[in-house]
mmCIF file with all atom_site columns, C-alpha atoms in Angstrom:
data_model
loop_
_atom_site.group_PDB
_atom_site.id
_atom_site.type_symbol
_atom_site.label_atom_id
_atom_site.label_alt_id
_atom_site.label_comp_id
_atom_site.label_asym_id
_atom_site.label_entity_id
_atom_site.label_seq_id
_atom_site.pdbx_PDB_ins_code
_atom_site.Cartn_x
_atom_site.Cartn_y
_atom_site.Cartn_z
_atom_site.occupancy
_atom_site.B_iso_or_equiv
_atom_site.pdbx_formal_charge
_atom_site.auth_seq_id
_atom_site.auth_comp_id
_atom_site.auth_asym_id
_atom_site.auth_atom_id
_atom_site.pdbx_PDB_model_num
ATOM 1   C CA . MET A 1 1   ? 34.554 -1.294  -160.461 1.00 31.00 ? 17  MET A CA 1
ATOM 2   C CA . SER A 1 2   ? 32.572 -0.210  -157.405 1.00 42.00 ? 18  SER A CA 1
ATOM 3   C CA . PRO A 1 3   ? 34.451 0.324   -154.123 1.00 44.00 ? 19  PRO A CA 1
ATOM 4   C CA . TRP A 1 4   ? 31.567 -1.499  -152.395 1.00 48.00 ? 20  TRP A CA 1
ATOM 5   C CA . THR A 1 5   ? 31.895 -5.222  -152.073 1.00 50.00 ? 21  THR A CA 1
ATOM 6   C CA . SER A 1 6   ? 30.660 -7.985  -149.836 1.00 58.00 ? 22  SER A CA 1
ATOM 7   C CA . ALA A 1 7   ? 33.086 -10.517 -148.436 1.00 61.00 ? 23  ALA A CA 1
ATOM 8   C CA . ARG A 1 8   ? 32.205 -13.826 -146.791 1.00 73.00 ? 24  ARG A CA 1
ATOM 9   C CA . LEU A 1 9   ? 34.138 -16.419 -144.808 1.00 81.00 ? 25  LEU A CA 1
ATOM 10  C CA . THR A 1 10  ? 32.473 -19.783 -144.198 1.00 84.00 ? 26  THR A CA 1
ATOM 11  C CA . THR A 1 11  ? 33.170 -23.115 -142.506 1.00 87.00 ? 27  THR A CA 1
ATOM 12  C CA . GLU A 1 12  ? 30.727 -24.907 -144.833 1.00 85.00 ? 28  GLU A CA 1
ATOM 13  C CA . GLY A 1 13  ? 32.008 -28.388 -145.652 1.00 82.00 ? 29  GLY A CA 1
ATOM 14  C CA . LYS A 1 14  ? 34.771 -28.050 -143.031 1.00 90.00 ? 30  LYS A CA 1
ATOM 15  C CA . VAL A 1 15  ? 33.335 -27.607 -139.536 1.00 92.00 ? 31  VAL A CA 1
ATOM 16  C CA . ALA A 1 16  ? 29.774 -27.623 -138.184 1.00 94.00 ? 32  ALA A CA 1
ATOM 17  C CA . LEU A 1 17  ? 28.311 -27.425 -134.686 1.00 96.00 ? 33  LEU A CA 1
ATOM 18  C CA . SER A 1 18  ? 25.538 -29.789 -133.552 1.00 96.00 ? 34  SER A CA 1
ATOM 19  C CA . ARG A 1 19  ? 25.454 -28.834 -129.894 1.00 97.00 ? 35  ARG A CA 1
ATOM 20  C CA . GLY A 1 20  ? 27.581 -26.419 -127.932 1.00 98.00 ? 36  GLY A CA 1
ATOM 21  C CA . ARG A 1 21  ? 28.840 -22.864 -128.187 1.00 98.00 ? 37  ARG A CA 1
ATOM 22  C CA . ALA A 1 22  ? 30.051 -20.679 -131.047 1.00 98.00 ? 38  ALA A CA 1
ATOM 23  C CA . GLU A 1 23  ? 32.045 -17.697 -129.775 1.00 98.00 ? 39  GLU A CA 1
ATOM 24  C CA . ILE A 1 24  ? 33.633 -14.944 -131.854 1.00 98.00 ? 40  ILE A CA 1
ATOM 25  C CA . ARG A 1 25  ? 35.721 -11.982 -130.612 1.00 98.00 ? 41  ARG A CA 1
ATOM 26  C CA . VAL A 1 26  ? 35.599 -9.306  -133.260 1.00 97.00 ? 42  VAL A CA 1
ATOM 27  C CA . LYS A 1 27  ? 35.465 -5.623  -134.169 1.00 97.00 ? 43  LYS A CA 1
ATOM 28  C CA . LEU A 1 28  ? 32.612 -5.053  -136.625 1.00 97.00 ? 44  LEU A CA 1
ATOM 29  C CA . PRO A 1 29  ? 32.684 -2.176  -139.108 1.00 96.00 ? 45  PRO A CA 1
ATOM 30  C CA . THR A 1 30  ? 30.044 0.512   -138.697 1.00 95.00 ? 46  THR A CA 1
ATOM 31  C CA . GLY A 1 31  ? 28.787 3.262   -140.961 1.00 94.00 ? 47  GLY A CA 1
ATOM 32  C CA . THR A 1 32  ? 25.804 4.113   -143.095 1.00 94.00 ? 48  THR A CA 1
ATOM 33  C CA . GLY A 1 33  ? 24.831 1.229   -145.357 1.00 94.00 ? 49  GLY A CA 1
ATOM 34  C CA . LEU A 1 34  ? 26.948 -1.463  -143.652 1.00 95.00 ? 50  LEU A CA 1
ATOM 35  C CA . LEU A 1 35  ? 25.553 -4.696  -142.200 1.00 95.00 ? 51  LEU A CA 1
ATOM 36  C CA . PRO A 1 36  ? 28.281 -6.920  -140.746 1.00 96.00 ? 52  PRO A CA 1
ATOM 37  C CA . ALA A 1 37  ? 26.996 -10.288 -139.557 1.00 96.00 ? 53  ALA A CA 1
ATOM 38  C CA . ILE A 1 38  ? 28.102 -13.550 -137.994 1.00 97.00 ? 54  ILE A CA 1
ATOM 39  C CA . TRP A 1 39  ? 25.635 -16.346 -138.583 1.00 97.00 ? 55  TRP A CA 1
ATOM 40  C CA . MET A 1 40  ? 25.093 -20.075 -138.842 1.00 97.00 ? 56  MET A CA 1
ATOM 41  C CA . LEU A 1 41  ? 23.223 -22.062 -141.510 1.00 96.00 ? 57  LEU A CA 1
ATOM 42  C CA . GLY A 1 42  ? 21.810 -25.556 -141.241 1.00 95.00 ? 58  GLY A CA 1
ATOM 43  C CA . ASP A 1 43  ? 23.429 -28.423 -143.117 1.00 92.00 ? 59  ASP A CA 1
ATOM 44  C CA . ASN A 1 44  ? 20.245 -30.484 -143.676 1.00 89.00 ? 60  ASN A CA 1
ATOM 45  C CA . GLY A 1 45  ? 20.184 -29.884 -147.450 1.00 91.00 ? 61  GLY A CA 1
ATOM 46  C CA . VAL A 1 46  ? 16.853 -28.046 -147.365 1.00 93.00 ? 62  VAL A CA 1
ATOM 47  C CA . GLU A 1 47  ? 16.495 -24.668 -149.123 1.00 95.00 ? 63  GLU A CA 1
ATOM 48  C CA . TRP A 1 48  ? 16.481 -21.503 -147.054 1.00 95.00 ? 64  TRP A CA 1
ATOM 49  C CA . PRO A 1 49  ? 14.659 -20.757 -144.794 1.00 96.00 ? 65  PRO A CA 1
ATOM 50  C CA . GLY A 1 50  ? 13.806 -24.405 -144.135 1.00 95.00 ? 66  GLY A CA 1
ATOM 51  C CA . GLN A 1 51  ? 17.433 -25.191 -143.388 1.00 95.00 ? 67  GLN A CA 1
ATOM 52  C CA . GLY A 1 52  ? 17.431 -22.807 -140.427 1.00 97.00 ? 68  GLY A CA 1
ATOM 53  C CA . GLN A 1 53  ? 19.624 -19.787 -139.777 1.00 98.00 ? 69  GLN A CA 1
ATOM 54  C CA . LEU A 1 54  ? 20.953 -18.365 -136.519 1.00 98.00 ? 70  LEU A CA 1
ATOM 55  C CA . ASP A 1 55  ? 22.204 -14.781 -136.731 1.00 98.00 ? 71  ASP A CA 1
ATOM 56  C CA . ILE A 1 56  ? 24.726 -14.725 -133.892 1.00 98.00 ? 72  ILE A CA 1
ATOM 57  C CA . CYS A 1 57  ? 25.116 -10.986 -134.361 1.00 97.00 ? 73  CYS A CA 1
ATOM 58  C CA . GLU A 1 58  ? 24.166 -8.279  -136.800 1.00 97.00 ? 74  GLU A CA 1
ATOM 59  C CA . VAL A 1 59  ? 25.067 -4.625  -136.338 1.00 97.00 ? 75  VAL A CA 1
ATOM 60  C CA . VAL A 1 60  ? 23.294 -2.141  -138.580 1.00 95.00 ? 76  VAL A CA 1
ATOM 61  C CA . GLY A 1 61  ? 26.039 0.311   -139.477 1.00 87.00 ? 77  GLY A CA 1
ATOM 62  C CA . ALA A 1 62  ? 24.077 3.404   -138.434 1.00 91.00 ? 78  ALA A CA 1
ATOM 63  C CA . GLU A 1 63  ? 23.376 1.798   -135.007 1.00 95.00 ? 79  GLU A CA 1
ATOM 64  C CA . PRO A 1 64  ? 26.945 1.078   -133.838 1.00 95.00 ? 80  PRO A CA 1
ATOM 65  C CA . ARG A 1 65  ? 25.977 0.290   -130.236 1.00 97.00 ? 81  ARG A CA 1
ATOM 66  C CA . THR A 1 66  ? 23.139 -2.198  -130.883 1.00 98.00 ? 82  THR A CA 1
ATOM 67  C CA . VAL A 1 67  ? 23.513 -5.887  -131.661 1.00 98.00 ? 83  VAL A CA 1
ATOM 68  C CA . TYR A 1 68  ? 20.714 -8.071  -133.012 1.00 98.00 ? 84  TYR A CA 1
ATOM 69  C CA . GLY A 1 69  ? 20.446 -11.862 -132.684 1.00 98.00 ? 85  GLY A CA 1
ATOM 70  C CA . THR A 1 70  ? 17.784 -13.622 -134.743 1.00 98.00 ? 86  THR A CA 1
ATOM 71  C CA . ALA A 1 71  ? 16.585 -17.099 -135.721 1.00 98.00 ? 87  ALA A CA 1
ATOM 72  C CA . HIS A 1 72  ? 15.048 -17.846 -139.122 1.00 98.00 ? 88  HIS A CA 1
ATOM 73  C CA . GLY A 1 73  ? 13.158 -21.010 -140.032 1.00 97.00 ? 89  GLY A CA 1
ATOM 74  C CA . PRO A 1 74  ? 10.381 -22.358 -142.247 1.00 96.00 ? 90  PRO A CA 1
ATOM 75  C CA . THR A 1 75  ? 7.614  -20.017 -141.007 1.00 96.00 ? 91  THR A CA 1
ATOM 76  C CA . TYR A 1 76  ? 9.670  -17.241 -139.355 1.00 96.00 ? 92  TYR A CA 1
ATOM 77  C CA . PHE A 1 77  ? 12.161 -15.510 -141.630 1.00 96.00 ? 93  PHE A CA 1
ATOM 78  C CA . ASN A 1 78  ? 13.232 -12.107 -142.967 1.00 94.00 ? 94  ASN A CA 1
ATOM 79  C CA . GLU A 1 79  ? 11.349 -9.418  -141.006 1.00 93.00 ? 95  GLU A CA 1
ATOM 80  C CA . ASN A 1 80  ? 9.414  -12.203 -139.221 1.00 95.00 ? 96  ASN A CA 1
ATOM 81  C CA . GLY A 1 81  ? 12.563 -13.743 -137.760 1.00 97.00 ? 97  GLY A CA 1
ATOM 82  C CA . ILE A 1 82  ? 12.460 -14.271 -134.012 1.00 97.00 ? 98  ILE A CA 1
ATOM 83  C CA . GLY A 1 83  ? 15.124 -12.640 -131.901 1.00 97.00 ? 99  GLY A CA 1
ATOM 84  C CA . GLY A 1 84  ? 16.275 -9.943  -129.580 1.00 98.00 ? 100 GLY A CA 1
ATOM 85  C CA . SER A 1 85  ? 18.701 -7.079  -129.323 1.00 98.00 ? 101 SER A CA 1
ATOM 86  C CA . THR A 1 86  ? 20.872 -5.459  -126.698 1.00 98.00 ? 102 THR A CA 1
ATOM 87  C CA . ALA A 1 87  ? 23.066 -2.417  -126.262 1.00 98.00 ? 103 ALA A CA 1
ATOM 88  C CA . LEU A 1 88  ? 26.807 -2.841  -126.601 1.00 97.00 ? 104 LEU A CA 1
ATOM 89  C CA . PRO A 1 89  ? 29.083 -1.230  -124.004 1.00 92.00 ? 105 PRO A CA 1
ATOM 90  C CA . GLY A 1 90  ? 30.785 0.664   -126.841 1.00 92.00 ? 106 GLY A CA 1
ATOM 91  C CA . ASP A 1 91  ? 30.800 1.154   -130.601 1.00 94.00 ? 107 ASP A CA 1
ATOM 92  C CA . ALA A 1 92  ? 31.062 -2.212  -132.398 1.00 97.00 ? 108 ALA A CA 1
ATOM 93  C CA . SER A 1 93  ? 33.910 -0.883  -134.552 1.00 96.00 ? 109 SER A CA 1
ATOM 94  C CA . GLN A 1 94  ? 35.970 0.729   -131.793 1.00 95.00 ? 110 GLN A CA 1
ATOM 95  C CA . ASP A 1 95  ? 36.337 -2.188  -129.403 1.00 94.00 ? 111 ASP A CA 1
ATOM 96  C CA . PHE A 1 96  ? 36.471 -5.973  -129.596 1.00 97.00 ? 112 PHE A CA 1
ATOM 97  C CA . HIS A 1 97  ? 33.263 -7.621  -128.377 1.00 97.00 ? 113 HIS A CA 1
ATOM 98  C CA . VAL A 1 98  ? 32.603 -11.317 -127.805 1.00 98.00 ? 114 VAL A CA 1
ATOM 99  C CA . TYR A 1 99  ? 29.420 -12.532 -129.519 1.00 98.00 ? 115 TYR A CA 1
ATOM 100 C CA . ALA A 1 100 ? 28.165 -16.069 -128.893 1.00 98.00 ? 116 ALA A CA 1
ATOM 101 C CA . VAL A 1 101 ? 25.320 -18.539 -129.161 1.00 98.00 ? 117 VAL A CA 1
ATOM 102 C CA . ASP A 1 102 ? 24.874 -21.581 -126.979 1.00 98.00 ? 118 ASP A CA 1
ATOM 103 C CA . LYS A 1 103 ? 23.052 -24.269 -128.969 1.00 98.00 ? 119 LYS A CA 1
ATOM 104 C CA . GLN A 1 104 ? 21.543 -27.012 -126.798 1.00 97.00 ? 120 GLN A CA 1
ATOM 105 C CA . PRO A 1 105 ? 18.699 -29.456 -127.469 1.00 97.00 ? 121 PRO A CA 1
ATOM 106 C CA . HIS A 1 106 ? 15.531 -27.406 -127.933 1.00 97.00 ? 122 HIS A CA 1
ATOM 107 C CA . ARG A 1 107 ? 17.208 -24.157 -126.804 1.00 98.00 ? 123 ARG A CA 1
ATOM 108 C CA . VAL A 1 108 ? 19.431 -21.456 -128.305 1.00 98.00 ? 124 VAL A CA 1
ATOM 109 C CA . THR A 1 109 ? 20.737 -18.563 -126.186 1.00 98.00 ? 125 THR A CA 1
ATOM 110 C CA . TRP A 1 110 ? 22.474 -15.428 -127.515 1.00 98.00 ? 126 TRP A CA 1
ATOM 111 C CA . TYR A 1 111 ? 25.258 -13.633 -125.593 1.00 98.00 ? 127 TYR A CA 1
ATOM 112 C CA . VAL A 1 112 ? 27.382 -10.495 -125.768 1.00 98.00 ? 128 VAL A CA 1
ATOM 113 C CA . GLY A 1 113 ? 30.344 -10.160 -123.445 1.00 96.00 ? 129 GLY A CA 1
ATOM 114 C CA . GLY A 1 114 ? 29.324 -13.303 -121.573 1.00 97.00 ? 130 GLY A CA 1
ATOM 115 C CA . ARG A 1 115 ? 25.845 -11.928 -120.771 1.00 98.00 ? 131 ARG A CA 1
ATOM 116 C CA . PRO A 1 116 ? 22.755 -13.657 -122.221 1.00 98.00 ? 132 PRO A CA 1
ATOM 117 C CA . TYR A 1 117 ? 20.186 -11.383 -123.848 1.00 98.00 ? 133 TYR A CA 1
ATOM 118 C CA . PHE A 1 118 ? 17.787 -13.715 -125.675 1.00 98.00 ? 134 PHE A CA 1
ATOM 119 C CA . THR A 1 119 ? 16.745 -17.384 -125.515 1.00 98.00 ? 135 THR A CA 1
ATOM 120 C CA . LEU A 1 120 ? 14.639 -19.215 -128.079 1.00 98.00 ? 136 LEU A CA 1
ATOM 121 C CA . THR A 1 121 ? 12.878 -22.553 -127.546 1.00 98.00 ? 137 THR A CA 1
ATOM 122 C CA . PRO A 1 122 ? 10.337 -24.399 -129.717 1.00 97.00 ? 138 PRO A CA 1
ATOM 123 C CA . SER A 1 123 ? 7.543  -23.239 -127.403 1.00 96.00 ? 139 SER A CA 1
ATOM 124 C CA . ARG A 1 124 ? 8.164  -19.617 -128.534 1.00 95.00 ? 140 ARG A CA 1
ATOM 125 C CA . LEU A 1 125 ? 7.352  -20.520 -132.155 1.00 95.00 ? 141 LEU A CA 1
ATOM 126 C CA . SER A 1 126 ? 3.801  -20.248 -133.463 1.00 92.00 ? 142 SER A CA 1
ATOM 127 C CA . ARG A 1 127 ? 4.337  -23.787 -134.822 1.00 93.00 ? 143 ARG A CA 1
ATOM 128 C CA . PRO A 1 128 ? 6.764  -25.612 -132.496 1.00 92.00 ? 144 PRO A CA 1
ATOM 129 C CA . GLN A 1 129 ? 7.190  -28.338 -135.148 1.00 93.00 ? 145 GLN A CA 1
ATOM 130 C CA . ASP A 1 130 ? 9.045  -25.710 -137.252 1.00 95.00 ? 146 ASP A CA 1
ATOM 131 C CA . TRP A 1 131 ? 12.055 -25.886 -134.896 1.00 97.00 ? 147 TRP A CA 1
ATOM 132 C CA . VAL A 1 132 ? 14.941 -26.744 -137.247 1.00 97.00 ? 148 VAL A CA 1
ATOM 133 C CA . PHE A 1 133 ? 18.026 -26.368 -135.052 1.00 97.00 ? 149 PHE A CA 1
ATOM 134 C CA . GLU A 1 134 ? 18.595 -30.003 -133.997 1.00 96.00 ? 150 GLU A CA 1
ATOM 135 C CA . GLN A 1 135 ? 21.204 -30.434 -136.735 1.00 96.00 ? 151 GLN A CA 1
ATOM 136 C CA . ASP A 1 136 ? 24.710 -29.392 -137.727 1.00 96.00 ? 152 ASP A CA 1
ATOM 137 C CA . LEU A 1 137 ? 25.103 -25.698 -138.519 1.00 97.00 ? 153 LEU A CA 1
ATOM 138 C CA . HIS A 1 138 ? 28.154 -24.151 -140.185 1.00 96.00 ? 154 HIS A CA 1
ATOM 139 C CA . LEU A 1 139 ? 29.461 -20.670 -139.450 1.00 96.00 ? 155 LEU A CA 1
ATOM 140 C CA . MET A 1 140 ? 29.631 -17.637 -141.746 1.00 95.00 ? 156 MET A CA 1
ATOM 141 C CA . LEU A 1 141 ? 31.113 -14.171 -141.277 1.00 96.00 ? 157 LEU A CA 1
ATOM 142 C CA . ASN A 1 142 ? 30.375 -11.402 -143.741 1.00 94.00 ? 158 ASN A CA 1
ATOM 143 C CA . VAL A 1 143 ? 30.119 -7.667  -144.307 1.00 94.00 ? 159 VAL A CA 1
ATOM 144 C CA . ALA A 1 144 ? 27.207 -6.680  -146.524 1.00 91.00 ? 160 ALA A CA 1
ATOM 145 C CA . VAL A 1 145 ? 26.863 -3.237  -148.064 1.00 91.00 ? 161 VAL A CA 1
ATOM 146 C CA . GLY A 1 146 ? 23.476 -1.735  -148.889 1.00 89.00 ? 162 GLY A CA 1
ATOM 147 C CA . GLY A 1 147 ? 20.077 -3.372  -148.835 1.00 87.00 ? 163 GLY A CA 1
ATOM 148 C CA . ASP A 1 148 ? 16.720 -2.679  -147.234 1.00 89.00 ? 164 ASP A CA 1
ATOM 149 C CA . TRP A 1 149 ? 17.807 -2.778  -143.601 1.00 91.00 ? 165 TRP A CA 1
ATOM 150 C CA . PRO A 1 150 ? 21.039 -0.764  -143.530 1.00 91.00 ? 166 PRO A CA 1
ATOM 151 C CA . GLY A 1 151 ? 20.088 1.386   -146.526 1.00 90.00 ? 167 GLY A CA 1
ATOM 152 C CA . PRO A 1 152 ? 22.582 2.551   -149.144 1.00 92.00 ? 168 PRO A CA 1
ATOM 153 C CA . PRO A 1 153 ? 26.119 3.625   -148.306 1.00 92.00 ? 169 PRO A CA 1
ATOM 154 C CA . ASP A 1 154 ? 27.000 7.303   -148.582 1.00 91.00 ? 170 ASP A CA 1
ATOM 155 C CA . GLY A 1 155 ? 30.115 9.451   -148.651 1.00 88.00 ? 171 GLY A CA 1
ATOM 156 C CA . SER A 1 156 ? 30.694 8.887   -144.925 1.00 86.00 ? 172 SER A CA 1
ATOM 157 C CA . THR A 1 157 ? 30.722 5.076   -145.196 1.00 91.00 ? 173 THR A CA 1
ATOM 158 C CA . PRO A 1 158 ? 34.199 3.643   -144.658 1.00 89.00 ? 174 PRO A CA 1
ATOM 159 C CA . SER A 1 159 ? 35.675 1.907   -147.680 1.00 88.00 ? 175 SER A CA 1
ATOM 160 C CA . PRO A 1 160 ? 37.041 -0.603  -147.375 1.00 88.00 ? 176 PRO A CA 1
ATOM 161 C CA . ALA A 1 161 ? 34.975 -1.727  -144.407 1.00 91.00 ? 177 ALA A CA 1
ATOM 162 C CA . THR A 1 162 ? 36.955 -4.181  -142.316 1.00 91.00 ? 178 THR A CA 1
ATOM 163 C CA . MET A 1 163 ? 35.831 -6.877  -139.888 1.00 95.00 ? 179 MET A CA 1
ATOM 164 C CA . THR A 1 164 ? 38.750 -7.556  -137.537 1.00 95.00 ? 180 THR A CA 1
ATOM 165 C CA . VAL A 1 165 ? 38.539 -11.068 -136.067 1.00 95.00 ? 181 VAL A CA 1
ATOM 166 C CA . ASP A 1 166 ? 40.561 -11.905 -132.956 1.00 97.00 ? 182 ASP A CA 1
ATOM 167 C CA . TYR A 1 167 ? 39.247 -15.460 -132.656 1.00 97.00 ? 183 TYR A CA 1
ATOM 168 C CA . VAL A 1 168 ? 36.509 -17.906 -133.634 1.00 96.00 ? 184 VAL A CA 1
ATOM 169 C CA . ARG A 1 169 ? 35.897 -20.781 -131.217 1.00 95.00 ? 185 ARG A CA 1
ATOM 170 C CA . LEU A 1 170 ? 33.485 -23.682 -131.430 1.00 95.00 ? 186 LEU A CA 1
ATOM 171 C CA . TYR A 1 171 ? 32.987 -25.806 -128.323 1.00 96.00 ? 187 TYR A CA 1
ATOM 172 C CA . GLY A 1 172 ? 30.883 -28.942 -128.137 1.00 96.00 ? 188 GLY A CA 1
ATOM 173 C CA . GLU A 1 173 ? 29.820 -31.624 -130.577 1.00 94.00 ? 189 GLU A CA 1
ATOM 174 C CA . GLY A 1 174 ? 29.734 -31.452 -134.322 1.00 92.00 ? 190 GLY A CA 1
ATOM 175 C CA . ARG A 1 175 ? 31.486 -32.377 -137.503 1.00 88.00 ? 191 ARG A CA 1
ATOM 176 C CA . ALA A 1 176 ? 35.020 -31.536 -138.566 1.00 85.00 ? 192 ALA A CA 1
#
């Protein structure tokens, strides 16, 4: 059995956010080949990417001080996702950081440590009708190992890689 695994925690079928804020205080593992992520998926029953996906945060293990926030939809997904990035005040694995998205009608804003660093609206899409975020989205937390973006793990990659969650908070309207 390989020491490399991927673990996922989800609120699918339990809690979803229609409008409001998702906020997570967490230490994310870093190291070559790791890609910890906190993200939301749409509950509209459409196949990905048509269901919509909001990556609240992704930290490529070899870039421990950079966080990425990205939206994926019908015509903007994978490397064509639309988002931004910002520098963290410290290594993602050494300190707790608060990652958040504020999901309002026709606007999603990404935050780290209470500071906004990217806002997406339908007008920023090449086809504004492909805005798919006016729906319930459930939350997922996972640590992926390997893949195109982080590359393969090596002898320096921590195993097990641990995501330490202090809290997950959802504020606003949705389904429970």
